[in-house]
PDB file of C-alpha atoms in Angstrom:
ATOM      1  CA  UNK A   1     -25.331   3.240  -7.668  1.00 30.00           C
ATOM      2  CA  UNK A   2     -24.461   6.861  -7.096  1.00 33.00           C
ATOM      3  CA  UNK A   3     -25.289   8.419  -3.756  1.00 36.00           C
ATOM      4  CA  UNK A   4     -25.504  11.873  -2.243  1.00 34.00           C
ATOM      5  CA  UNK A   5     -22.699  13.291  -0.130  1.00 38.00           C
ATOM      6  CA  UNK A   6     -23.165  12.623   3.586  1.00 37.00           C
ATOM      7  CA  UNK A   7     -21.318  15.738   4.728  1.00 39.00           C
ATOM      8  CA  UNK A   8     -18.749  18.323   3.794  1.00 39.00           C
ATOM      9  CA  UNK A   9     -15.205  17.709   2.772  1.00 39.00           C
ATOM     10  CA  UNK A  10     -12.281  19.030   4.729  1.00 40.00           C
ATOM     11  CA  UNK A  11      -8.963  20.006   3.220  1.00 39.00           C
ATOM     12  CA  UNK A  12      -5.530  18.509   3.803  1.00 42.00           C
ATOM     13  CA  UNK A  13      -2.010  18.944   2.523  1.00 43.00           C
ATOM     14  CA  UNK A  14      -2.932  17.419  -0.822  1.00 45.00           C
ATOM     15  CA  UNK A  15      -5.075  20.436  -1.644  1.00 47.00           C
ATOM     16  CA  UNK A  16      -7.844  20.896  -4.145  1.00 49.00           C
ATOM     17  CA  UNK A  17      -7.210  17.721  -6.156  1.00 65.00           C
ATOM     18  CA  UNK A  18      -7.781  15.566  -3.085  1.00 80.00           C
ATOM     19  CA  UNK A  19     -10.965  17.498  -2.324  1.00 77.00           C
ATOM     20  CA  UNK A  20     -12.480  16.695  -5.707  1.00 84.00           C
ATOM     21  CA  UNK A  21     -11.119  13.132  -5.822  1.00 90.00           C
ATOM     22  CA  UNK A  22     -12.662  12.219  -2.471  1.00 89.00           C
ATOM     23  CA  UNK A  23     -15.900  13.947  -3.381  1.00 87.00           C
ATOM     24  CA  UNK A  24     -16.232  12.006  -6.640  1.00 92.00           C
ATOM     25  CA  UNK A  25     -15.186   8.671  -5.176  1.00 94.00           C
ATOM     26  CA  UNK A  26     -17.762   8.954  -2.387  1.00 92.00           C
ATOM     27  CA  UNK A  27     -20.594   9.894  -4.746  1.00 93.00           C
ATOM     28  CA  UNK A  28     -20.059   7.233  -7.436  1.00 96.00           C
ATOM     29  CA  UNK A  29     -19.736   3.701  -6.076  1.00 97.00           C
ATOM     30  CA  UNK A  30     -18.929   2.240  -9.499  1.00 97.00           C
ATOM     31  CA  UNK A  31     -16.011   4.636  -9.884  1.00 97.00           C
ATOM     32  CA  UNK A  32     -14.898   3.845  -6.317  1.00 98.00           C
ATOM     33  CA  UNK A  33     -14.923   0.129  -7.132  1.00 98.00           C
ATOM     34  CA  UNK A  34     -12.909   0.686 -10.320  1.00 98.00           C
ATOM     35  CA  UNK A  35     -10.425   2.907  -8.452  1.00 98.00           C
ATOM     36  CA  UNK A  36      -9.908   0.299  -5.730  1.00 98.00           C
ATOM     37  CA  UNK A  37      -9.311  -2.460  -8.266  1.00 97.00           C
ATOM     38  CA  UNK A  38      -6.655  -0.375 -10.042  1.00 97.00           C
ATOM     39  CA  UNK A  39      -5.039   0.649  -6.764  1.00 97.00           C
ATOM     40  CA  UNK A  40      -4.733  -2.937  -5.542  1.00 97.00           C
ATOM     41  CA  UNK A  41      -3.229  -4.099  -8.826  1.00 96.00           C
ATOM     42  CA  UNK A  42      -1.182  -1.014  -9.733  1.00 95.00           C
ATOM     43  CA  UNK A  43       0.555  -0.935 -12.115  1.00 96.00           C
ATOM     44  CA  UNK A  44      -2.023  -2.641 -14.287  1.00 96.00           C
ATOM     45  CA  UNK A  45      -3.687  -2.225 -17.646  1.00 95.00           C
ATOM     46  CA  UNK A  46      -7.237  -1.156 -18.311  1.00 95.00           C
ATOM     47  CA  UNK A  47      -7.706  -4.411 -20.235  1.00 94.00           C
ATOM     48  CA  UNK A  48      -6.849  -6.453 -17.165  1.00 95.00           C
ATOM     49  CA  UNK A  49      -9.146  -4.282 -15.063  1.00 95.00           C
ATOM     50  CA  UNK A  50     -11.941  -4.977 -17.543  1.00 95.00           C
ATOM     51  CA  UNK A  51     -11.361  -8.707 -17.195  1.00 94.00           C
ATOM     52  CA  UNK A  52     -11.272  -8.582 -13.398  1.00 94.00           C
ATOM     53  CA  UNK A  53     -14.405  -6.463 -13.134  1.00 94.00           C
ATOM     54  CA  UNK A  54     -16.398  -7.754 -16.088  1.00 92.00           C
ATOM     55  CA  UNK A  55     -17.009  -4.312 -17.578  1.00 94.00           C
ATOM     56  CA  UNK A  56     -16.919  -3.108 -21.172  1.00 95.00           C
ATOM     57  CA  UNK A  57     -14.035  -1.195 -22.746  1.00 94.00           C
ATOM     58  CA  UNK A  58     -15.855   2.143 -23.057  1.00 96.00           C
ATOM     59  CA  UNK A  59     -16.814   2.144 -19.377  1.00 96.00           C
ATOM     60  CA  UNK A  60     -13.342   1.109 -18.219  1.00 96.00           C
ATOM     61  CA  UNK A  61     -11.592   3.862 -20.170  1.00 96.00           C
ATOM     62  CA  UNK A  62     -14.181   6.422 -19.071  1.00 97.00           C
ATOM     63  CA  UNK A  63     -13.384   5.618 -15.443  1.00 97.00           C
ATOM     64  CA  UNK A  64      -9.617   5.490 -16.027  1.00 97.00           C
ATOM     65  CA  UNK A  65      -9.646   8.867 -17.748  1.00 96.00           C
ATOM     66  CA  UNK A  66     -11.765  10.384 -14.995  1.00 96.00           C
ATOM     67  CA  UNK A  67      -9.326   9.121 -12.363  1.00 96.00           C
ATOM     68  CA  UNK A  68      -6.517  10.703 -14.394  1.00 95.00           C
ATOM     69  CA  UNK A  69      -8.408  13.999 -14.494  1.00 94.00           C
ATOM     70  CA  UNK A  70      -8.824  13.810 -10.722  1.00 93.00           C
ATOM     71  CA  UNK A  71      -5.060  13.417 -10.382  1.00 92.00           C
ATOM     72  CA  UNK A  72      -5.094   9.968  -8.753  1.00 94.00           C
ATOM     73  CA  UNK A  73      -4.189   7.847 -11.800  1.00 95.00           C
ATOM     74  CA  UNK A  74      -1.560   8.168 -14.493  1.00 95.00           C
ATOM     75  CA  UNK A  75      -1.012   6.306 -17.745  1.00 94.00           C
ATOM     76  CA  UNK A  76       2.601   5.157 -18.078  1.00 91.00           C
ATOM     77  CA  UNK A  77       4.685   5.151 -21.229  1.00 92.00           C
ATOM     78  CA  UNK A  78       5.150   1.432 -20.576  1.00 92.00           C
ATOM     79  CA  UNK A  79       3.189  -1.460 -21.984  1.00 90.00           C
ATOM     80  CA  UNK A  80       2.108  -4.997 -21.150  1.00 89.00           C
ATOM     81  CA  UNK A  81       0.807  -7.170 -23.975  1.00 86.00           C
ATOM     82  CA  UNK A  82       0.379  -4.049 -26.095  1.00 87.00           C
ATOM     83  CA  UNK A  83      -1.660  -2.151 -23.479  1.00 91.00           C
ATOM     84  CA  UNK A  84      -0.451   0.832 -21.468  1.00 93.00           C
ATOM     85  CA  UNK A  85       0.189   0.354 -17.764  1.00 96.00           C
ATOM     86  CA  UNK A  86      -1.572   2.621 -15.279  1.00 96.00           C
ATOM     87  CA  UNK A  87      -0.423   3.747 -11.838  1.00 95.00           C
ATOM     88  CA  UNK A  88      -2.961   4.693  -9.164  1.00 95.00           C
ATOM     89  CA  UNK A  89      -2.221   6.567  -5.948  1.00 92.00           C
ATOM     90  CA  UNK A  90      -3.947   6.119  -2.572  1.00 95.00           C
ATOM     91  CA  UNK A  91      -6.331   8.970  -1.790  1.00 93.00           C
ATOM     92  CA  UNK A  92      -6.573  10.316   1.764  1.00 93.00           C
ATOM     93  CA  UNK A  93      -8.842  13.159   2.794  1.00 87.00           C
ATOM     94  CA  UNK A  94     -11.474  14.031   5.404  1.00 81.00           C
ATOM     95  CA  UNK A  95     -15.247  14.126   5.335  1.00 72.00           C
ATOM     96  CA  UNK A  96     -17.293  16.125   7.833  1.00 72.00           C
ATOM     97  CA  UNK A  97     -20.429  14.321   9.027  1.00 65.00           C
ATOM     98  CA  UNK A  98     -22.972  14.946  11.764  1.00 64.00           C
ATOM     99  CA  UNK A  99     -21.095  12.368  13.840  1.00 60.00           C
ATOM    100  CA  UNK A 100     -17.748  14.100  13.399  1.00 68.00           C
ATOM    101  CA  UNK A 101     -14.790  13.972  11.050  1.00 77.00           C
ATOM    102  CA  UNK A 102     -14.275  10.828   8.983  1.00 80.00           C
ATOM    103  CA  UNK A 103     -10.846  10.065   7.528  1.00 88.00           C
ATOM    104  CA  UNK A 104     -11.466   8.937   3.962  1.00 93.00           C
ATOM    105  CA  UNK A 105      -8.813   6.559   2.695  1.00 96.00           C
ATOM    106  CA  UNK A 106      -8.647   3.506   0.384  1.00 97.00           C
ATOM    107  CA  UNK A 107     -10.394   1.210   2.886  1.00 98.00           C
ATOM    108  CA  UNK A 108     -13.372   3.571   3.171  1.00 97.00           C
ATOM    109  CA  UNK A 109     -13.497   4.045  -0.597  1.00 97.00           C
ATOM    110  CA  UNK A 110     -13.269   0.278  -1.128  1.00 98.00           C
ATOM    111  CA  UNK A 111     -16.182  -0.446   1.223  1.00 98.00           C
ATOM    112  CA  UNK A 112     -18.306   2.198  -0.495  1.00 98.00           C
ATOM    113  CA  UNK A 113     -17.368   0.829  -3.910  1.00 98.00           C
ATOM    114  CA  UNK A 114     -18.173  -2.711  -2.848  1.00 98.00           C
ATOM    115  CA  UNK A 115     -21.812  -1.689  -2.349  1.00 97.00           C
ATOM    116  CA  UNK A 116     -22.183  -2.203  -6.106  1.00 96.00           C
ATOM    117  CA  UNK A 117     -21.166  -5.873  -5.981  1.00 96.00           C
ATOM    118  CA  UNK A 118     -21.561  -7.188  -2.417  1.00 97.00           C
ATOM    119  CA  UNK A 119     -25.141  -7.996  -1.401  1.00 97.00           C
ATOM    120  CA  UNK A 120     -24.606  -7.483   2.343  1.00 98.00           C
ATOM    121  CA  UNK A 121     -22.948  -4.083   1.927  1.00 98.00           C
ATOM    122  CA  UNK A 122     -25.476  -3.006  -0.696  1.00 98.00           C
ATOM    123  CA  UNK A 123     -28.397  -3.940   1.564  1.00 98.00           C
ATOM    124  CA  UNK A 124     -26.824  -2.207   4.559  1.00 98.00           C
ATOM    125  CA  UNK A 125     -26.127   0.986   2.624  1.00 97.00           C
ATOM    126  CA  UNK A 126     -29.636   1.110   1.187  1.00 97.00           C
ATOM    127  CA  UNK A 127     -31.330   0.247   4.496  1.00 97.00           C
ATOM    128  CA  UNK A 128     -29.284   2.313   6.943  1.00 97.00           C
ATOM    129  CA  UNK A 129     -27.498   4.928   4.821  1.00 95.00           C
ATOM    130  CA  UNK A 130     -23.925   5.810   3.988  1.00 93.00           C
ATOM    131  CA  UNK A 131     -23.104   7.468   7.299  1.00 91.00           C
ATOM    132  CA  UNK A 132     -23.967   4.274   9.187  1.00 95.00           C
ATOM    133  CA  UNK A 133     -22.015   2.201   6.661  1.00 96.00           C
ATOM    134  CA  UNK A 134     -18.930   4.327   7.253  1.00 94.00           C
ATOM    135  CA  UNK A 135     -19.458   4.084  11.020  1.00 94.00           C
ATOM    136  CA  UNK A 136     -19.532   0.303  10.554  1.00 97.00           C
ATOM    137  CA  UNK A 137     -15.957   0.491   9.243  1.00 96.00           C
ATOM    138  CA  UNK A 138     -14.840   2.194  12.465  1.00 94.00           C
ATOM    139  CA  UNK A 139     -16.635  -0.392  14.590  1.00 96.00           C
ATOM    140  CA  UNK A 140     -15.252  -3.289  12.530  1.00 97.00           C
ATOM    141  CA  UNK A 141     -11.728  -2.020  13.118  1.00 97.00           C
ATOM    142  CA  UNK A 142     -12.555  -1.899  16.832  1.00 96.00           C
ATOM    143  CA  UNK A 143     -13.650  -5.533  16.526  1.00 97.00           C
ATOM    144  CA  UNK A 144     -10.309  -6.429  14.910  1.00 97.00           C
ATOM    145  CA  UNK A 145      -8.518  -4.713  17.815  1.00 96.00           C
ATOM    146  CA  UNK A 146     -10.523  -6.774  20.294  1.00 96.00           C
ATOM    147  CA  UNK A 147     -12.421  -3.706  21.521  1.00 96.00           C
ATOM    148  CA  UNK A 148     -15.802  -4.654  20.084  1.00 96.00           C
ATOM    149  CA  UNK A 149     -17.969  -7.711  19.402  1.00 96.00           C
ATOM    150  CA  UNK A 150     -20.120  -8.393  16.364  1.00 96.00           C
ATOM    151  CA  UNK A 151     -23.333  -8.017  18.369  1.00 96.00           C
ATOM    152  CA  UNK A 152     -21.958  -5.009  20.203  1.00 97.00           C
ATOM    153  CA  UNK A 153     -21.222  -3.456  16.835  1.00 97.00           C
ATOM    154  CA  UNK A 154     -24.846  -3.907  15.798  1.00 97.00           C
ATOM    155  CA  UNK A 155     -26.029  -2.327  19.038  1.00 97.00           C
ATOM    156  CA  UNK A 156     -23.672   0.640  18.632  1.00 97.00           C
ATOM    157  CA  UNK A 157     -24.887   1.183  15.074  1.00 97.00           C
ATOM    158  CA  UNK A 158     -28.538   0.695  16.090  1.00 97.00           C
ATOM    159  CA  UNK A 159     -29.112  -1.948  13.416  1.00 98.00           C
ATOM    160  CA  UNK A 160     -30.373  -5.514  13.584  1.00 98.00           C
ATOM    161  CA  UNK A 161     -27.916  -8.125  14.811  1.00 97.00           C
ATOM    162  CA  UNK A 162     -28.122  -9.961  11.479  1.00 97.00           C
ATOM    163  CA  UNK A 163     -27.344  -6.841   9.453  1.00 98.00           C
ATOM    164  CA  UNK A 164     -24.546  -5.734  11.761  1.00 98.00           C
ATOM    165  CA  UNK A 165     -22.862  -9.127  11.782  1.00 97.00           C
ATOM    166  CA  UNK A 166     -23.171  -9.557   8.010  1.00 98.00           C
ATOM    167  CA  UNK A 167     -21.823  -6.126   7.115  1.00 98.00           C
ATOM    168  CA  UNK A 168     -18.943  -6.344   9.598  1.00 98.00           C
ATOM    169  CA  UNK A 169     -17.885  -9.687   8.137  1.00 98.00           C
ATOM    170  CA  UNK A 170     -17.949  -8.191   4.639  1.00 98.00           C
ATOM    171  CA  UNK A 171     -16.020  -5.118   5.785  1.00 98.00           C
ATOM    172  CA  UNK A 172     -13.463  -7.283   7.598  1.00 98.00           C
ATOM    173  CA  UNK A 173     -12.646  -9.056   4.333  1.00 98.00           C
ATOM    174  CA  UNK A 174     -12.149  -5.716   2.567  1.00 98.00           C
ATOM    175  CA  UNK A 175      -9.972  -4.390   5.388  1.00 98.00           C
ATOM    176  CA  UNK A 176      -7.798  -7.488   5.107  1.00 98.00           C
ATOM    177  CA  UNK A 177      -7.441  -6.990   1.365  1.00 98.00           C
ATOM    178  CA  UNK A 178      -7.077  -3.210   1.124  1.00 98.00           C
ATOM    179  CA  UNK A 179      -5.398  -2.073   4.358  1.00 98.00           C
ATOM    180  CA  UNK A 180      -1.857  -2.980   3.133  1.00 97.00           C
ATOM    181  CA  UNK A 181      -2.120  -0.246   0.464  1.00 97.00           C
ATOM    182  CA  UNK A 182      -3.851   2.297   2.717  1.00 97.00           C
ATOM    183  CA  UNK A 183      -1.406   4.800   4.274  1.00 96.00           C
ATOM    184  CA  UNK A 184      -4.036   6.057   6.735  1.00 95.00           C
ATOM    185  CA  UNK A 185      -5.294   2.700   8.011  1.00 96.00           C
ATOM    186  CA  UNK A 186      -3.478   0.055  10.095  1.00 96.00           C
ATOM    187  CA  UNK A 187      -2.395  -3.010   8.126  1.00 97.00           C
ATOM    188  CA  UNK A 188      -4.627  -5.872   9.227  1.00 97.00           C
ATOM    189  CA  UNK A 189      -3.617  -8.302   6.492  1.00 96.00           C
ATOM    190  CA  UNK A 190      -1.940 -10.561   9.060  1.00 96.00           C
ATOM    191  CA  UNK A 191      -4.882 -10.359  11.472  1.00 96.00           C
ATOM    192  CA  UNK A 192      -7.646 -11.317   9.049  1.00 97.00           C
ATOM    193  CA  UNK A 193      -7.776 -14.976   8.042  1.00 97.00           C
ATOM    194  CA  UNK A 194      -6.732 -15.625   4.448  1.00 96.00           C
ATOM    195  CA  UNK A 195     -10.013 -17.415   3.753  1.00 96.00           C
ATOM    196  CA  UNK A 196     -11.869 -14.290   4.837  1.00 97.00           C
ATOM    197  CA  UNK A 197      -9.684 -12.072   2.654  1.00 97.00           C
ATOM    198  CA  UNK A 198     -10.335 -14.405  -0.291  1.00 95.00           C
ATOM    199  CA  UNK A 199     -14.046 -13.546   0.045  1.00 95.00           C
ATOM    200  CA  UNK A 200     -13.418  -9.826  -0.492  1.00 97.00           C
ATOM    201  CA  UNK A 201     -15.010  -8.479  -3.683  1.00 96.00           C
ATOM    202  CA  UNK A 202     -11.623  -7.401  -5.024  1.00 96.00           C
ATOM    203  CA  UNK A 203      -9.059  -9.680  -6.675  1.00 92.00           C
ATOM    204  CA  UNK A 204      -5.328  -9.353  -7.152  1.00 91.00           C
ATOM    205  CA  UNK A 205      -3.476  -9.713 -10.446  1.00 80.00           C
ATOM    206  CA  UNK A 206      -6.139 -11.835 -12.075  1.00 60.00           C
TER     207      UNK A 206
END
């Protein structure tokens, strides 16, 4: 489900292409989910992405071509089982919100994209909004650093304890899965239990 921007984008050394890539990925959760899947499995084929995500060929190639136009994906002149391999690059930019500057990186994009497939994240986004969802990522990282509790997270976000606990558990799984390929986020893959990571709504090399 597409959403409206929560703030204004800032610029960084990557320039205009990063500006538009971040803007699109944070306004189209389906595209963000597709991007994250390709990033985690890069290099991969669109056919394998279709199988992992359960989407049709026309949709998969529409997303792949849009990512290429945004400058974050590239089709190789190499093939696997007759299908071209695609490379995807991690996107890092900034997003200005009322609460301050948010660093947008693969973990943030992955959480936003997961709102299309994860019930807890979808509910949280619809009930409390995107800005609070992104703040939940910050607070979940604080939890992983031992600086926050699940209930304290809910209090900080001003959400119900049940919603805060559920969304932080879902975000923790995504952090464990995606942080190793995120250049702007600490790698928590060794800190999150493998059973938790296995529950993330993204799979590897399936």
